[in-house]
Coordinates of C-alpha atoms and ligand atoms in Angstrom, one line a residue:
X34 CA 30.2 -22.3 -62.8
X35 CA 32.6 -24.6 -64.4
X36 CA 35.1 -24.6 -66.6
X37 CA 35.6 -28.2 -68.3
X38 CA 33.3 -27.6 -70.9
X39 CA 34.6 -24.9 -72.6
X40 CA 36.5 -24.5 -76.4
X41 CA 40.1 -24.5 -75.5
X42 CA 41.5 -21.0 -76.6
X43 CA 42.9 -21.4 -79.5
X44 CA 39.2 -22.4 -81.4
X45 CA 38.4 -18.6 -79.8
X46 CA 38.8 -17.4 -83.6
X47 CA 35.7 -15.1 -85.1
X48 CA 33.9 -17.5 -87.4
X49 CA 34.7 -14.9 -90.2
X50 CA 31.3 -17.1 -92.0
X51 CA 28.9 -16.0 -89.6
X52 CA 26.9 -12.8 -90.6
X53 CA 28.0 -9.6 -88.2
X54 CA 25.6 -9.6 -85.5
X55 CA 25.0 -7.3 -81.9
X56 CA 24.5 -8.0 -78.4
X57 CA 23.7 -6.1 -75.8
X58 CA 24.7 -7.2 -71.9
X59 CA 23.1 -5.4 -69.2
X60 CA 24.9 -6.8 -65.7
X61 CA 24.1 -6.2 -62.3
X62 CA 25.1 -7.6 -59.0
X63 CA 28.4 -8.2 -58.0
X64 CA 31.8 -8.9 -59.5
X65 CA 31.2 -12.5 -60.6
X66 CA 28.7 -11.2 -62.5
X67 CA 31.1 -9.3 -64.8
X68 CA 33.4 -11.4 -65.2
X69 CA 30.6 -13.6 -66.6
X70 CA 29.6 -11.2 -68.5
X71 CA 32.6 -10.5 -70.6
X72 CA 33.4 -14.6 -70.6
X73 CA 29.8 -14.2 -72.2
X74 CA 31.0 -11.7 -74.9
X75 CA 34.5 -13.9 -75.3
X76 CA 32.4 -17.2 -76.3
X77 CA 29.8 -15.2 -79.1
X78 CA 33.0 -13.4 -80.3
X79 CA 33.8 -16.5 -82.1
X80 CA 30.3 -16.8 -83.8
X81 CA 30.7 -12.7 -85.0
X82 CA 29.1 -11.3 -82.1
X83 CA 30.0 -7.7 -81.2
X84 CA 29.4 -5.7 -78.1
X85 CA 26.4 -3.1 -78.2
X86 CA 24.9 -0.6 -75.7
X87 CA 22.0 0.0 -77.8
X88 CA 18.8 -2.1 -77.4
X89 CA 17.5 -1.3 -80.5
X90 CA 20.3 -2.2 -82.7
X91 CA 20.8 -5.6 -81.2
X92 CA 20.6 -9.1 -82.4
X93 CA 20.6 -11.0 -78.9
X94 CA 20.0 -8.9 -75.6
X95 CA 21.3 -10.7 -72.2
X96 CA 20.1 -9.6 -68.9
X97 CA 23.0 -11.0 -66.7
X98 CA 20.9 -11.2 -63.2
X99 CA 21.3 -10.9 -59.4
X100 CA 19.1 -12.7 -56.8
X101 CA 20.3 -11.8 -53.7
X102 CA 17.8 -9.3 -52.7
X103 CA 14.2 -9.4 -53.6
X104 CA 14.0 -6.0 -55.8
X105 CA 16.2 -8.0 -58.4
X106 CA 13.8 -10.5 -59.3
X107 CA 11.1 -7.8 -59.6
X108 CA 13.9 -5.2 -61.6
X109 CA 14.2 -8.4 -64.0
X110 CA 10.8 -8.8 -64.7
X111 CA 9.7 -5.2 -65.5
X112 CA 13.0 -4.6 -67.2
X113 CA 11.5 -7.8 -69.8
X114 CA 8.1 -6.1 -70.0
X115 CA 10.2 -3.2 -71.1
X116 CA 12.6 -5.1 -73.7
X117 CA 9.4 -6.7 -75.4
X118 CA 8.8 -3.5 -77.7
X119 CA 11.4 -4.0 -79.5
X120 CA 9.9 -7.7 -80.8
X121 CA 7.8 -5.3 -83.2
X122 CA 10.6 -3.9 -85.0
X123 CA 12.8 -6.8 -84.7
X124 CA 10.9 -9.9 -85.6
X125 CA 14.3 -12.0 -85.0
X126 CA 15.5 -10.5 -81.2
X127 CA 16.9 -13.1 -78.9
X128 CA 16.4 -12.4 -75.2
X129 CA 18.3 -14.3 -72.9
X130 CA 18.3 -14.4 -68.7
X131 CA 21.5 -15.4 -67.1
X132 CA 23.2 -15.1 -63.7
X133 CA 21.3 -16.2 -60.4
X134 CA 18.2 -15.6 -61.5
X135 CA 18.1 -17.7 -64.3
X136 CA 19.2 -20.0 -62.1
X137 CA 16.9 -20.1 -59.0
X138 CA 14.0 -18.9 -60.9
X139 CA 14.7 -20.4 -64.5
X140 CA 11.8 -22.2 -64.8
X141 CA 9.1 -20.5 -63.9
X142 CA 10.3 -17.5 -65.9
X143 CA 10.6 -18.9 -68.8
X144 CA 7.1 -20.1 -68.4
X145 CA 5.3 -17.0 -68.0
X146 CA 7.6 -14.2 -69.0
X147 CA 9.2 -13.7 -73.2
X148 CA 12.4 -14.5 -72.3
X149 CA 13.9 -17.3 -75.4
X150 CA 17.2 -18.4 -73.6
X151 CA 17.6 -19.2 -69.6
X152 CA 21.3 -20.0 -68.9
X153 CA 22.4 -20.6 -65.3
X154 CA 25.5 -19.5 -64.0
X155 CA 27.0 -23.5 -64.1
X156 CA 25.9 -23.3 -67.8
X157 CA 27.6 -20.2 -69.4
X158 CA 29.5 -22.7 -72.2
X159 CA 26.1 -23.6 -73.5
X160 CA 24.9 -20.2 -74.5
X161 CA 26.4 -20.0 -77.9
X162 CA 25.1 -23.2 -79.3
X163 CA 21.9 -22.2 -77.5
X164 CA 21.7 -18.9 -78.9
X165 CA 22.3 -20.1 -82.6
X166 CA 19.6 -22.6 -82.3
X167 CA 17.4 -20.2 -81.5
X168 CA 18.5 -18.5 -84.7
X169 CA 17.8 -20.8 -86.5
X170 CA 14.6 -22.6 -85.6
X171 CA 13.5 -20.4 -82.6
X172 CA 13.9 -22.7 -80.3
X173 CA 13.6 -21.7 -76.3
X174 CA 16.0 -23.5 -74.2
X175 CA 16.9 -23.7 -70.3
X176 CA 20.0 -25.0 -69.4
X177 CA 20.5 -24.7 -65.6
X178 CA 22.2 -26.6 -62.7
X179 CA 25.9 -27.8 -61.6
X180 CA 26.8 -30.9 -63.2
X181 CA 28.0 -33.2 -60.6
X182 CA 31.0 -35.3 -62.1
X183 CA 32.6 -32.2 -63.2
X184 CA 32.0 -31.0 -59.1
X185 CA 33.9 -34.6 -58.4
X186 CA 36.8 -33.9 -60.3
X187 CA 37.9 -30.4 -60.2
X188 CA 41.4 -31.7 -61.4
X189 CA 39.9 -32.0 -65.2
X190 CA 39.1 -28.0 -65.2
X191 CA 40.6 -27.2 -68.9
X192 CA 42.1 -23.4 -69.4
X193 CA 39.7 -20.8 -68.9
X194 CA 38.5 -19.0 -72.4
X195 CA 37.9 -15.6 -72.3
X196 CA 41.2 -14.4 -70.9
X197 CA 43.3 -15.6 -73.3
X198 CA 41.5 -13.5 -76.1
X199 CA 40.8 -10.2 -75.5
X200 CA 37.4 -9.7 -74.2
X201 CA 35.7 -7.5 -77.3
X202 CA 35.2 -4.6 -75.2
X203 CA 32.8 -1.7 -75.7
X204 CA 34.9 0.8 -76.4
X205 CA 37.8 -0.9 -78.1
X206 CA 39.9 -0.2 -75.5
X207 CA 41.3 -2.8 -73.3
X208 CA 40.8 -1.8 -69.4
X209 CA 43.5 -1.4 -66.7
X210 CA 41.4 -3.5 -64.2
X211 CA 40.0 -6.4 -64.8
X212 CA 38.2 -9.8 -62.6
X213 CA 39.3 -13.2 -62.6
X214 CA 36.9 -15.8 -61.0
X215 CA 39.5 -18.0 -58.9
X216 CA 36.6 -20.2 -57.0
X217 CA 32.9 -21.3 -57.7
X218 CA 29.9 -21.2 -55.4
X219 CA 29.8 -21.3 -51.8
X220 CA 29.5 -23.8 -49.3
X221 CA 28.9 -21.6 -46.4
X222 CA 24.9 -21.0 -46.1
X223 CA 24.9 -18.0 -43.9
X224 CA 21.0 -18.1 -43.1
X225 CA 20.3 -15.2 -45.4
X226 CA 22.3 -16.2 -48.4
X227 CA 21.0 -17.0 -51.7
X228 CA 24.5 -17.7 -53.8
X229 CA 25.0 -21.3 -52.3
X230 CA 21.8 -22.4 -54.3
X231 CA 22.7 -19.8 -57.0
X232 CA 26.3 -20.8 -57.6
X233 CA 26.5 -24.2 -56.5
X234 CA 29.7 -25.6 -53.7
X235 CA 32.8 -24.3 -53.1
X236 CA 35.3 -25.1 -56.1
X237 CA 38.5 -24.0 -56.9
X238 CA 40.2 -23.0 -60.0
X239 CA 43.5 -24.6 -60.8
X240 CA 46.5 -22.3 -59.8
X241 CA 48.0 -22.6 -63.5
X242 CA 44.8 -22.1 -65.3
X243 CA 44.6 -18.5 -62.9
X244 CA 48.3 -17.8 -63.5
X245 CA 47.3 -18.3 -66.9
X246 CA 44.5 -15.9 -67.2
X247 CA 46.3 -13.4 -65.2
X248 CA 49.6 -13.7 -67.8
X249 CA 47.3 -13.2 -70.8
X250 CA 45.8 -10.3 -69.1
X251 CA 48.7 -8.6 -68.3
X252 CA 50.0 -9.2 -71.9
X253 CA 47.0 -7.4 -73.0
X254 CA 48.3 -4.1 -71.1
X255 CA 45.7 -4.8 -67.9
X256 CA 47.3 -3.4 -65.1
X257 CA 45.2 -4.6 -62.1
X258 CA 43.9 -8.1 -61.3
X259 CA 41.0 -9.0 -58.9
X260 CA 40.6 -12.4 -58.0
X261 CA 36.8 -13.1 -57.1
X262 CA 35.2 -16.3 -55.0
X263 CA 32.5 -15.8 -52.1
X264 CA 35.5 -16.9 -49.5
X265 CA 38.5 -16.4 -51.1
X266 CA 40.5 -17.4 -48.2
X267 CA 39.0 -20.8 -48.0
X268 CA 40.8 -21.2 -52.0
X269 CA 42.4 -24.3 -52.9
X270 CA 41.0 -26.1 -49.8
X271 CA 39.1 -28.3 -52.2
X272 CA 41.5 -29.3 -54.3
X273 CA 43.8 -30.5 -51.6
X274 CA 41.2 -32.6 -50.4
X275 CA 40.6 -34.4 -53.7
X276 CA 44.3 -36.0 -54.5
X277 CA 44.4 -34.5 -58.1
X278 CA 46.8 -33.0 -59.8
X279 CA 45.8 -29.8 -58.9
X280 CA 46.2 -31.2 -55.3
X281 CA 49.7 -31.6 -55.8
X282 CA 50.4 -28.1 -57.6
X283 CA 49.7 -26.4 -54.4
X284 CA 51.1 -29.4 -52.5
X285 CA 54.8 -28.0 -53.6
X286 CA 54.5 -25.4 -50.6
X287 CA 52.8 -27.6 -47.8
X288 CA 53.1 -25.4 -45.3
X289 CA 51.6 -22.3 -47.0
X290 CA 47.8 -21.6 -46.5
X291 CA 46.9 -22.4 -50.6
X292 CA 45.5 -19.2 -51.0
X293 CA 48.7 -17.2 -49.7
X294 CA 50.7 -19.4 -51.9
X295 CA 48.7 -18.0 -55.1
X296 CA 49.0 -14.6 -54.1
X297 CA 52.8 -15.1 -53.7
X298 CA 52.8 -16.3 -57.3
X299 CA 51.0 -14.1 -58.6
X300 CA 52.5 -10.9 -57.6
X301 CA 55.6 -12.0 -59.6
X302 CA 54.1 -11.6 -62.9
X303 CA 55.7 -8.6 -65.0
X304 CA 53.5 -6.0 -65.6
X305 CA 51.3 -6.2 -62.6
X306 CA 50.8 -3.3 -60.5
X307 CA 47.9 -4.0 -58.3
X308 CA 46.2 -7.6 -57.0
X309 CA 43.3 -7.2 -55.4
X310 CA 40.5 -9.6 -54.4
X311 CA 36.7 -9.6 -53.2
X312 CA 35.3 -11.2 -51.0
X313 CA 36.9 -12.2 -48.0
X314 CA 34.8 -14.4 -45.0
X315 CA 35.9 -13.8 -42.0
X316 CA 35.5 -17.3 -40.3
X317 CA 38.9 -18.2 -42.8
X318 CA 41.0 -15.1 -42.8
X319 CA 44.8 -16.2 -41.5
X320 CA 47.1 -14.0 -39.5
X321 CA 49.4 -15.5 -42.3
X322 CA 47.6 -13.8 -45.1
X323 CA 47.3 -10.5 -42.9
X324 CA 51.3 -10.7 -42.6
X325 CA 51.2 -10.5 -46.3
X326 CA 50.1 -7.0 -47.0
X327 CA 53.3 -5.7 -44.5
X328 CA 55.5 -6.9 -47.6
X329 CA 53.4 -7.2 -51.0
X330 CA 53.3 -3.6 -51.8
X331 CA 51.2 -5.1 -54.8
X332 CA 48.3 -6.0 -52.8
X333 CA 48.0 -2.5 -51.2
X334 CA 46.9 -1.0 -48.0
X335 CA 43.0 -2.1 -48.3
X336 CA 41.0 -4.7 -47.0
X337 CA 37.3 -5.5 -47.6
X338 CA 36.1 -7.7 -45.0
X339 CA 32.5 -8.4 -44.4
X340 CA 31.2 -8.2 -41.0
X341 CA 27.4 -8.2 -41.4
X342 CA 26.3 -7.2 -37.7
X343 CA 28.0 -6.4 -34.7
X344 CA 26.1 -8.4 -32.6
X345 CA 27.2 -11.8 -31.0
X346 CA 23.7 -13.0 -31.0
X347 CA 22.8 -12.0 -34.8
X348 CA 26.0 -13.1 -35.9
X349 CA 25.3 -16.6 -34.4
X350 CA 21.9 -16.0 -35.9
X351 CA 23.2 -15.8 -39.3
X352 CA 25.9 -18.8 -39.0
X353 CA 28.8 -16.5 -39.5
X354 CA 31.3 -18.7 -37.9
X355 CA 32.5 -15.6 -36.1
X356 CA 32.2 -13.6 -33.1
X357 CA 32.6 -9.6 -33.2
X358 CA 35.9 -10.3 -30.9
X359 CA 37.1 -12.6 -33.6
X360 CA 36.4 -10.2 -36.3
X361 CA 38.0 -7.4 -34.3
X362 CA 41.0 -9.7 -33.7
X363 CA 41.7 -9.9 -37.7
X364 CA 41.3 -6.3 -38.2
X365 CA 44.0 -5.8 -35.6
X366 CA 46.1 -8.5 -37.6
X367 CA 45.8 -6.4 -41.0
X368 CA 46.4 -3.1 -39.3
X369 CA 49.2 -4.8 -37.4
X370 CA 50.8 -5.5 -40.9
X371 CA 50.0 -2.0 -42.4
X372 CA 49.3 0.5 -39.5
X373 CA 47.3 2.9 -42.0
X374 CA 45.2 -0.3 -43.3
X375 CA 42.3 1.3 -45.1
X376 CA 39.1 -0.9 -44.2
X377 CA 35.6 -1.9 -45.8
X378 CA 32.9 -4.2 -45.0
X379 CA 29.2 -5.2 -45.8
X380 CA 26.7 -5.0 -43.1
X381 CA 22.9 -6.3 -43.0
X382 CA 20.1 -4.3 -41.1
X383 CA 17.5 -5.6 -39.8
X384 CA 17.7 -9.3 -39.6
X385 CA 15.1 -11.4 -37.8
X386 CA 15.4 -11.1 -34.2
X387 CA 17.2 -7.5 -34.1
X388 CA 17.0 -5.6 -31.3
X389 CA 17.8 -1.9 -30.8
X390 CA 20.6 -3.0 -28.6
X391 CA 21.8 -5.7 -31.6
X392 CA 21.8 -2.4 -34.0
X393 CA 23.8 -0.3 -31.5
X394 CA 26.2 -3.1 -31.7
X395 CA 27.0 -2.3 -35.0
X396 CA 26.8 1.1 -34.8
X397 CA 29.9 0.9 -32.6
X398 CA 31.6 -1.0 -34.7
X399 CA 31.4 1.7 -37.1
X400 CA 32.8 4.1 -34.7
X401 CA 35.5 1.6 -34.1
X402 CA 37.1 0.3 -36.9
X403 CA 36.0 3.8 -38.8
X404 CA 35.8 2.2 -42.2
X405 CA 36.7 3.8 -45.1
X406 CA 33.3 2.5 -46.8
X407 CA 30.8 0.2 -46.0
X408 CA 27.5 -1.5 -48.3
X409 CA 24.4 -1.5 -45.9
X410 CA 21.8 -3.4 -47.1
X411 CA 18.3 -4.3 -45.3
X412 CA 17.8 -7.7 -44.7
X413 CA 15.8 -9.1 -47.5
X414 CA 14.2 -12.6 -47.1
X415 CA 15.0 -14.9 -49.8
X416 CA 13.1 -18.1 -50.7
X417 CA 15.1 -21.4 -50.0
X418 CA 17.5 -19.9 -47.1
X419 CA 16.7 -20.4 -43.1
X420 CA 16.6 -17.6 -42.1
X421 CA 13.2 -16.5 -43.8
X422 CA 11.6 -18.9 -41.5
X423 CA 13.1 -17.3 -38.7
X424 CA 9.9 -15.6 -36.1
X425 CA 10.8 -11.8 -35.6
X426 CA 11.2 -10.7 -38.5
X427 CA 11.5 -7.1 -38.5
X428 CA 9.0 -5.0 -39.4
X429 CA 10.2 -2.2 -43.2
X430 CA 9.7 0.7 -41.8
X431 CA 12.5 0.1 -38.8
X432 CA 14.8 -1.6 -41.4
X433 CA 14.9 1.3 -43.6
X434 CA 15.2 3.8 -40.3
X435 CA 18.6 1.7 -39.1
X436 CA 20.2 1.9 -42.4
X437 CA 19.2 5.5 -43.0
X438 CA 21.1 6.1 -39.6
X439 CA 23.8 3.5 -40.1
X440 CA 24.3 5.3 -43.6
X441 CA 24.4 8.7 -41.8
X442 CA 26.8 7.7 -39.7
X443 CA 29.1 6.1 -42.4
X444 CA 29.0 9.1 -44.2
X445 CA 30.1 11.6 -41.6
X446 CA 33.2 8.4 -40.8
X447 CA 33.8 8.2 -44.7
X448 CA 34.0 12.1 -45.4
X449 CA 36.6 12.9 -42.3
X450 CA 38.8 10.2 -43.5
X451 CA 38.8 11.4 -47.2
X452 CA 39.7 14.9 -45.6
X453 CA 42.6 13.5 -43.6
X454 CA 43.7 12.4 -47.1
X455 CA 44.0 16.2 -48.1
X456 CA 47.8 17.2 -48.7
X457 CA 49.3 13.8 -48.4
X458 CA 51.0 12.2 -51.3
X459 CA 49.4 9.2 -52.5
X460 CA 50.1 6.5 -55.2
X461 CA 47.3 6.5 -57.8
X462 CA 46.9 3.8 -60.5
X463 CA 44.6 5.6 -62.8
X464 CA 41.8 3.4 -64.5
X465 CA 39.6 5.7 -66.7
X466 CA 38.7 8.5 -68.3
X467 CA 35.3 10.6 -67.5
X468 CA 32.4 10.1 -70.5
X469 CA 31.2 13.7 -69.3
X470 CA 34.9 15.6 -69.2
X471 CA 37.7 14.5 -71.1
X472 CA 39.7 16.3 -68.8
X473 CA 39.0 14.5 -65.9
X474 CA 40.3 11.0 -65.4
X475 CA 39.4 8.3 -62.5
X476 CA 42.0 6.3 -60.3
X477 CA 42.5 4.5 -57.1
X478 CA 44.8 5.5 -54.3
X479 CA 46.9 2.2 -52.4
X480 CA 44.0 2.5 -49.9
X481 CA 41.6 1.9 -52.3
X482 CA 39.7 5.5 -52.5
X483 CA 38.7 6.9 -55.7
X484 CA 40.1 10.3 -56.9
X485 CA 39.3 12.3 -60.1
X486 CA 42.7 13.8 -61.6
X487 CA 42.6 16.7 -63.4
X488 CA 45.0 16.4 -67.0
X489 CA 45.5 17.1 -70.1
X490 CA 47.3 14.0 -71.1
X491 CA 46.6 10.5 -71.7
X492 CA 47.4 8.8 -68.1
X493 CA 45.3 5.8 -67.9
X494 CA 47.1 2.8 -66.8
X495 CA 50.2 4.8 -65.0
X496 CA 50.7 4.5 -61.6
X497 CA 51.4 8.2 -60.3
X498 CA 52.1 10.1 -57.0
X499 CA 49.7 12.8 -56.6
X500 CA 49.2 15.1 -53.8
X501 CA 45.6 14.7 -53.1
X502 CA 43.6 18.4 -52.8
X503 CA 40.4 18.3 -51.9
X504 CA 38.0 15.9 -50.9
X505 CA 34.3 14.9 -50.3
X506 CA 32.8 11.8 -49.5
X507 CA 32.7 10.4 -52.2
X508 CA 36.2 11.1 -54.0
X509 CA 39.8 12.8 -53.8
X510 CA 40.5 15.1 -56.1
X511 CA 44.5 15.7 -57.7
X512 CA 45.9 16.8 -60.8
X513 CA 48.7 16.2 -63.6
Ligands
SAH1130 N1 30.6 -14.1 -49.7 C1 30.5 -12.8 -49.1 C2 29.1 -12.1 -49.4 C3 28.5 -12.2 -50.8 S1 26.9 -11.6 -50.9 C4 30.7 -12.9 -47.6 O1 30.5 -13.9 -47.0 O2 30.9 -11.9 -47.0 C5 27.3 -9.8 -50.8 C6 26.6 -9.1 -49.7 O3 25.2 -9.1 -50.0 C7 26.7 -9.8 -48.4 O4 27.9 -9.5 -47.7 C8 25.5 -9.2 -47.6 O5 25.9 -8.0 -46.9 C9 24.5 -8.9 -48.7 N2 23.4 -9.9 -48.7 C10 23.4 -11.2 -49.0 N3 22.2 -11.7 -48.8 C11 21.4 -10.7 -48.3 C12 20.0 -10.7 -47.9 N4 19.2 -11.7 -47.9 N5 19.5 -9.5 -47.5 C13 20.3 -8.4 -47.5 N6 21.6 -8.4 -47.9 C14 22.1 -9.5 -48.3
SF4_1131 FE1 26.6 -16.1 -48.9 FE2 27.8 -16.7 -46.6 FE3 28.6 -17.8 -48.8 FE4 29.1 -15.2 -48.4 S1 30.0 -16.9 -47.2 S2 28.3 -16.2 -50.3 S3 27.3 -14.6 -47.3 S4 26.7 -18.1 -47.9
F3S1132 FE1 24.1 -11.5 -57.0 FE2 24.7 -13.9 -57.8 FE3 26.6 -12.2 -57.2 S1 23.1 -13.4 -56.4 S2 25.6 -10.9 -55.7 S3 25.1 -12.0 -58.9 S4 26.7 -14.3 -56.8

């Protein structure tokens, strides 16, 4: 996705002209997604869109996609089958795919499914213009791909939109956390990874045009930042490369890994409380960046760090970049800078090739790092990557029995941990309020666990110290 093409903030103005019209986003996959998603409701904004949750009452319906495991293409296509009824009572719905679906699978979808719009991730600036000419003459349109030139020169990347007008959110309410897409694409290609052909290479925002976004968001009241990319600690590489101006904005500390240096900046901006950011490769995590978290309060005492397996042999397998000695030698880095380092990571069972001896391997890692959470997926084969060519692939039924024990596992790890949080004192920045119980509000400790706080009074946004009471595996519980 890319940035260049978009209206400079200040033409973000409701086109007061435009008749009042709905749209509903339905989002899945992973963070990126959602921060497209509300960049999405930014750009219609200014042609008198407003956010919906109900399908019938909309104008435009987008289904912001994920391709990274099979069931998504599948979820998309009967959700559309679905969606279609409502083309007898509204003769003039717009239905639009987005995300990485739209992307890899554009074209053929919009050849045999009813689906008007198809708007890639690289794309996003196009939709309003696309959208109103379907309006207008019902025209279906594609727009996919990365343009090249703009991947040249990341120095031209103009100020990105959405932040720097509040994001029409659903409930009229601004949020205390919110995303903030610091790098593009990948240029990794782990063997079972779609989102290098789904998000294009590796490209970094400008560290003014984030310290921007952040600013505006934290002039809107938002009280935690997370900056998303695929490898996060590879930011800024890029532009250092390319002898742009960008270049030479992080060139002013030389000797600082780029991505520290932002995260030094940014934690000086009033009004932050928390910065956070997902997701972390391995293969480019710094000691230097570990050292961090001993004296950045702001960034907390959390890490998410995907392993994937414990085994040397998968790991090579998937072109990880890492061995599981390497891995362990950066989680002793982070819990050498905070000794009570609450940890998290994404593991695949079942790639091609795994033995029960490969699984063990990462069933000890478990055991050894004792995560505080973990996301197990089985390995799904995805068109396009290496590794679905790969012999041995391994057969359902023994994928789904290692993740129902890794998962078993996990769950016993996660639930003693959340106990040992019982009678400690804990900083909580609370984010929301329950739709269920009004008396019961969500928040995050400094290690990153959830807790539901019991009160009576309006505390969303406040950072408070709570002593934790109870706890299952799933949440702390505290009151105020
Ligand atoms: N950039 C991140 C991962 C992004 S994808 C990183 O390098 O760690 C998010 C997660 O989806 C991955 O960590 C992996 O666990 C899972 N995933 C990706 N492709 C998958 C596949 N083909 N099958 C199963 N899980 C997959
Ligand atoms: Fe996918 Fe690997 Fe890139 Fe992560 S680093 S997005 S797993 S290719
Ligand atoms: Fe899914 Fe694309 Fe994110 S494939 S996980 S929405 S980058």
């Amino acid at each position: 996705m890319l940035m260049n093409d978009i209206s400079p903030a200040s033409t973000l103005v409701a086109d007061q002209q435009a008749p009042l019209r709905r749209v509903l986003i339905e989002t899945w996959g992973c963070q990126m997604n959602v921060a497209d998603s509300e960049r999405m409701l930014a750009l219609l904004a200014t042609d008198n869109y407003q956010a919906t949750l109900v399908p019938e009452e909309a104008d435009l319906i987008i289904l912001n996609t994920c391709h990274i495991r099979e069931k998504a293409r599948h979820k998309v296509v009967s959700r559309l089958g679905r969606l279609q009824e409502l083309r007898h009572t509204n003769k003039d719905l717009t239905i639009a795919v987005t995300g990485c679906v739209a992307q890899a699978e554009g074209k053929s979808l919009l050849a045999s499914h009813a689906i008007d719009i198809i708007v890639g991730p690289g794309k996003i600036a196009e939709l309003p213009a696309l959208v109103a000419n379907h309006k207008q003459w019902k025209q279906k349109a594609i727009a996919i791909g990365f343009s090249k030139a703009e991947l040249l020169d990341p120095a031209d990347q103009t100020c990105q939109k959405s932040a720097l007008e509040p994001p029409p959110s659903l409930e009229g309410k601004n949020p205390v956390a919110r995303f903030v897409t610091i790098q593009q694409g990948c240029n990794n290609f782990c063997t079972f990874c779609v989102v290098p052909f789904t998000r294009g290479s590796e490209i970094s925002l400008r560290p003014r045009t984030i310290r921007a976004e952040v600013a505006a968001m934290l002039a809107q009241g938002v009280k935690e930042i997370t900056l998303l990319g695929q490898n996060v600690n590879s930011y800024g590489h890029d532009l250092l490369a390319a002898s742009s101006p960008a270049g030479e904005e992080l060139l002013a500390a030389p000797e600082e890994q780029p991505f520290v240096a932002l995260l030094k900046d940014l934690v000086t901006l009033p009004g932050l409380e928390s910065l956070r950011f997902t997701t972390s490769n391995p293969h480019d995590m710094t000691a230097e960046l570990a050292a961090l978290f001993a004296t950045e309060a702001k960034l907390g005492k959390h890490y998410h760090l995907p392993l994937q397996s414990g085994s040397d042999r998968i790991l090579q397998a998937m072109k990880r970049k890492v061995t599981r000695a390497d891995y362990l030698s950066k989680i002793s880095w982070l819990r050498q800078a905070v000794p009570d380092m609450a940890l998290s990571t994404d593991l695949i069972v079942g790639f091609p090739g795994e033995s029960d001896e490969d699984f063990a391997d990462t069933l000890s890692i478990l055991a050894e790092v004792r995560y505080s959470f973990v996301f197990a997926f089985t390995y799904s084969p995805r068109k396009g990557t290496a590794a679905i060519r790969f012999k041995e692939q391994v057969p359902e039924a023994i994928k789904q029995e290692r993740l129902r024990r890794l998962n078993l596992l996990q769950d016993q790890i996660t639930l003693e941990e959340n106990q040992a949080e019982v009678g400690k004192i804990r900083q909580v920045l609370v984010h929301y309020r329950s739709r269920k119980n009004p008396l019961y509000f969500y928040g995050r400790t400094e290690h990153y666990r959830l807790v539901r706080i019991r009160s009576d009074q309006e505390i969303r946004g406040q950072v408070l110290g709570l002593t934790i009471l109870a706890a299952n595996k799933i949440a702390l519980a505290a009151e105020y």
